């Protein structure tokens, strides 16, 4: 048994490889589960499976990078001088979505189970043409009654299309495509005749969508618009950093964690087992597993080689079904003070630059800080067009994008970091028509029933989605283990 589970959470994220025996002390067969990917999906699968399994099993988690947690990542401004080098920010997922007002919320329950505290986040404001627009009165004053009325009409129509209950259940249509799911969101937006009102809606949702309205469905576009309303859901973060969730999960699972082990290929054997080949600094190694869970984003699944013709074809078809890449670019800047708080006091604002981007007050996550941190989250075309620029240029662009009333930012600049997430999320999660849960997770149910997939792209491109996916797969394997004892 690996001793990693006894390590403090901070060390568990940087554990190394250990060799596991194939049988338990009584000599009976121990089922082996290989999990590919040490992001939230892989860690949740391991955690749920260890809780649910009624039969002996050994889990090995392969992670290509030196760190567990994937896109849940809370780094420091490590290059800044002390004391600023301990200031943290979110480089990946910024917030968690709270659905507990409707019914079960497995992700929120998991976070509570880990003993982590949460803080609610809020942001309803925009910065348009260099001026803050905090409410409808501001909107009316700045852009006139016609734009305000057109925006209110759109808002009413959006709510009419999807109630809070429909919103909560939208990932589980089990094969049915809810109207108006197959119409592009751009078509839906065209029904908003006032160009100013349309620009406001696009600015509000662009960075959440991570794509352009023409590449996604009306249903997904509406979800990303309605999520800003507390009647649909609330937003929260984890006090002390969002990556405390993967740290806590990693510290609680007995699974062997193999960092810097990239899975290169998976071979389906005649007896239903799998050979998993990994590459690491020590060279290539091959291990045999009874079950394999591929817990990767859709753009990484196709980089694995599957050594069985039927399985390879099934994976290609699966990948093609979900192949709607979306993009993020995050630029986070440390300033000597939170100078914007004279005007902006919420957790985030939407800014009408880069096709609409989100400006997070990262330093609100740690209210005792004297310095300030702003995070720009760019999505879609702007993110993919700009990603090739070097960090210094991108930081400069973000400082230039500050509205006139925040111009002092340039003089208060201390340090900046850039994180590129190109193709890392999905523009049309669930595909054009959401599939029943078994079809989402079993790419080759007849040939390779014990090869399963976990991913947020099978649901809604969020941590809630990957949690539901991990839960489904862990339950399936636990059930299969019980049936085969
Ligand atoms: C900028 C940004 C903002 C986001 N904001 C939010 C948000 O506010 N709320 C929300 O709910 N969601 C958000 N998301 C989405 C959220 O981050 C994902 O839902 C979540 O990270 C998916 O987890 P995962 O484990 O499937 O994938 P990942 O987090 O991508 O983890 C996959 C892991 O697999 C590893 N890996 C890749 N290839 C291999 C290989 N061949 N072998 C072994 N390991 C491999 C990777 O190194 C990585 O650690 C955001 C994403 C981004 C990029």
PDB file of C-alpha atoms and ligand atoms in Angstrom, residues 36-42 62-65 67 69-72 91-95 97 261-263 295-297 300 304 328 330 377 421 424-425 455-456 461-464 466, ligand 1:
ATOM      1  CA  UNK A  36      -5.114   8.444 -16.933  1.00  0.00           C
ATOM      2  CA  UNK A  37      -4.966  12.090 -15.824  1.00  0.00           C
ATOM      3  CA  UNK A  38      -4.471  13.597 -12.369  1.00  0.00           C
ATOM      4  CA  UNK A  39      -6.827  16.551 -12.810  1.00  0.00           C
ATOM      5  CA  UNK A  40     -10.075  16.974 -10.882  1.00  0.00           C
ATOM      6  CA  UNK A  41     -11.719  14.225 -12.971  1.00  0.00           C
ATOM      7  CA  UNK A  42      -9.048  11.601 -12.262  1.00  0.00           C
ATOM      8  CA  UNK A  62      -0.912   8.591 -14.068  1.00  0.00           C
ATOM      9  CA  UNK A  63      -0.248  12.306 -14.389  1.00  0.00           C
ATOM     10  CA  UNK A  64       1.894  13.698 -17.212  1.00  0.00           C
ATOM     11  CA  UNK A  65       2.943  16.896 -15.399  1.00  0.00           C
ATOM     12  CA  UNK A  67       1.584  18.463 -10.382  1.00  0.00           C
ATOM     13  CA  UNK A  69      -4.924  19.225 -10.058  1.00  0.00           C
ATOM     14  CA  UNK A  70      -5.026  19.940 -13.822  1.00  0.00           C
ATOM     15  CA  UNK A  71      -6.936  23.137 -14.534  1.00  0.00           C
ATOM     16  CA  UNK A  72      -7.551  23.727 -10.829  1.00  0.00           C
ATOM     17  CA  UNK A  91      -4.704  30.412 -13.026  1.00  0.00           C
ATOM     18  CA  UNK A  92      -7.442  28.005 -14.186  1.00  0.00           C
ATOM     19  CA  UNK A  93     -10.974  27.511 -12.886  1.00  0.00           C
ATOM     20  CA  UNK A  94     -12.040  30.659 -11.059  1.00  0.00           C
ATOM     21  CA  UNK A  95     -15.235  29.620  -9.328  1.00  0.00           C
ATOM     22  CA  UNK A  97     -21.208  26.691  -9.319  1.00  0.00           C
ATOM     23  CA  UNK A 261       4.224   9.703 -16.198  1.00  0.00           C
ATOM     24  CA  UNK A 262       2.585  10.450 -19.529  1.00  0.00           C
ATOM     25  CA  UNK A 263       0.347   7.688 -20.815  1.00  0.00           C
ATOM     26  CA  UNK A 295      -9.916  11.221 -17.355  1.00  0.00           C
ATOM     27  CA  UNK A 296      -8.646  13.757 -19.873  1.00  0.00           C
ATOM     28  CA  UNK A 297     -10.087  16.789 -21.637  1.00  0.00           C
ATOM     29  CA  UNK A 300      -6.019  15.192 -25.007  1.00  0.00           C
ATOM     30  CA  UNK A 304      -3.344   8.669 -26.856  1.00  0.00           C
ATOM     31  CA  UNK A 328      -9.157  30.619 -22.653  1.00  0.00           C
ATOM     32  CA  UNK A 330      -5.618  34.268 -18.494  1.00  0.00           C
ATOM     33  CA  UNK A 377     -10.061  36.028 -18.506  1.00  0.00           C
ATOM     34  CA  UNK A 421      -5.572  27.262 -22.233  1.00  0.00           C
ATOM     35  CA  UNK A 424      -8.660  23.066 -23.296  1.00  0.00           C
ATOM     36  CA  UNK A 425     -12.429  23.392 -22.894  1.00  0.00           C
ATOM     37  CA  UNK A 455     -14.728  14.388 -18.700  1.00  0.00           C
ATOM     38  CA  UNK A 456     -16.439  17.728 -18.206  1.00  0.00           C
ATOM     39  CA  UNK A 461     -17.553  21.921 -19.402  1.00  0.00           C
ATOM     40  CA  UNK A 462     -17.482  22.635 -15.661  1.00  0.00           C
ATOM     41  CA  UNK A 463     -16.206  21.092 -12.450  1.00  0.00           C
ATOM     42  CA  UNK A 464     -19.789  20.118 -11.626  1.00  0.00           C
ATOM     43  CA  UNK A 466     -16.616  16.373 -14.279  1.00  0.00           C
TER      44      UNK A 466
HETATM   45  C1  LIG B   1      -9.230  29.255 -17.672  1.00  0.00           C
HETATM   46  C2  LIG B   1     -10.266  28.266 -17.245  1.00  0.00           C
HETATM   47  C3  LIG B   1     -11.288  28.684 -16.417  1.00  0.00           C
HETATM   48  C4  LIG B   1     -12.241  27.777 -15.980  1.00  0.00           C
HETATM   49  N1  LIG B   1     -13.203  28.215 -15.125  1.00  0.00           N
HETATM   50  C5  LIG B   1     -14.059  27.333 -14.588  1.00  0.00           C
HETATM   51  C6  LIG B   1     -14.957  27.757 -13.584  1.00  0.00           C
HETATM   52  O1  LIG B   1     -14.952  28.930 -13.190  1.00  0.00           O
HETATM   53  N2  LIG B   1     -15.819  26.831 -13.059  1.00  0.00           N
HETATM   54  C7  LIG B   1     -15.814  25.526 -13.481  1.00  0.00           C
HETATM   55  O2  LIG B   1     -16.610  24.728 -12.964  1.00  0.00           O
HETATM   56  N3  LIG B   1     -14.949  25.096 -14.424  1.00  0.00           N
HETATM   57  C8  LIG B   1     -14.077  25.962 -14.979  1.00  0.00           C
HETATM   58  N4  LIG B   1     -13.170  25.536 -15.914  1.00  0.00           N
HETATM   59  C9  LIG B   1     -13.212  24.118 -16.336  1.00  0.00           C
HETATM   60  C10 LIG B   1     -12.513  23.207 -15.321  1.00  0.00           C
HETATM   61  O3  LIG B   1     -11.205  23.643 -15.131  1.00  0.00           O
HETATM   62  C11 LIG B   1     -12.570  21.770 -15.843  1.00  0.00           C
HETATM   63  O4  LIG B   1     -13.931  21.364 -15.817  1.00  0.00           O
HETATM   64  C12 LIG B   1     -11.766  20.745 -15.047  1.00  0.00           C
HETATM   65  O5  LIG B   1     -10.447  21.143 -14.846  1.00  0.00           O
HETATM   66  C13 LIG B   1     -11.792  19.406 -15.798  1.00  0.00           C
HETATM   67  O6  LIG B   1     -11.032  18.459 -15.088  1.00  0.00           O
HETATM   68  P1  LIG B   1     -10.331  17.238 -15.838  1.00  0.00           P
HETATM   69  O7  LIG B   1      -9.681  16.420 -14.798  1.00  0.00           O
HETATM   70  O8  LIG B   1     -11.297  16.589 -16.751  1.00  0.00           O
HETATM   71  O9  LIG B   1      -9.250  17.903 -16.808  1.00  0.00           O
HETATM   72  P2  LIG B   1      -7.943  18.726 -16.449  1.00  0.00           P
HETATM   73  O10 LIG B   1      -8.198  19.659 -15.344  1.00  0.00           O
HETATM   74  O11 LIG B   1      -7.481  19.293 -17.743  1.00  0.00           O
HETATM   75  O12 LIG B   1      -6.900  17.624 -15.949  1.00  0.00           O
HETATM   76  C14 LIG B   1      -6.378  16.673 -16.851  1.00  0.00           C
HETATM   77  C15 LIG B   1      -5.008  16.211 -16.338  1.00  0.00           C
HETATM   78  O13 LIG B   1      -4.524  15.175 -17.188  1.00  0.00           O
HETATM   79  C16 LIG B   1      -3.126  15.356 -17.402  1.00  0.00           C
HETATM   80  N5  LIG B   1      -2.762  14.676 -18.659  1.00  0.00           N
HETATM   81  C17 LIG B   1      -2.956  15.106 -19.935  1.00  0.00           C
HETATM   82  N6  LIG B   1      -2.537  14.172 -20.812  1.00  0.00           N
HETATM   83  C18 LIG B   1      -2.061  13.126 -20.075  1.00  0.00           C
HETATM   84  C19 LIG B   1      -1.492  11.862 -20.411  1.00  0.00           C
HETATM   85  N7  LIG B   1      -1.332  11.453 -21.674  1.00  0.00           N
HETATM   86  N8  LIG B   1      -1.097  11.042 -19.397  1.00  0.00           N
HETATM   87  C20 LIG B   1      -1.258  11.417 -18.102  1.00  0.00           C
HETATM   88  N9  LIG B   1      -1.781  12.611 -17.732  1.00  0.00           N
HETATM   89  C21 LIG B   1      -2.202  13.445 -18.706  1.00  0.00           C
HETATM   90  C22 LIG B   1      -2.966  16.868 -17.432  1.00  0.00           C
HETATM   91  O14 LIG B   1      -1.622  17.241 -17.153  1.00  0.00           O
HETATM   92  C23 LIG B   1      -3.941  17.305 -16.347  1.00  0.00           C
HETATM   93  O15 LIG B   1      -3.334  17.367 -15.074  1.00  0.00           O
HETATM   94  C24 LIG B   1     -12.203  26.416 -16.400  1.00  0.00           C
HETATM   95  C25 LIG B   1     -11.184  26.005 -17.254  1.00  0.00           C
HETATM   96  C26 LIG B   1     -10.225  26.912 -17.671  1.00  0.00           C
HETATM   97  C27 LIG B   1      -9.129  26.461 -18.582  1.00  0.00           C
END
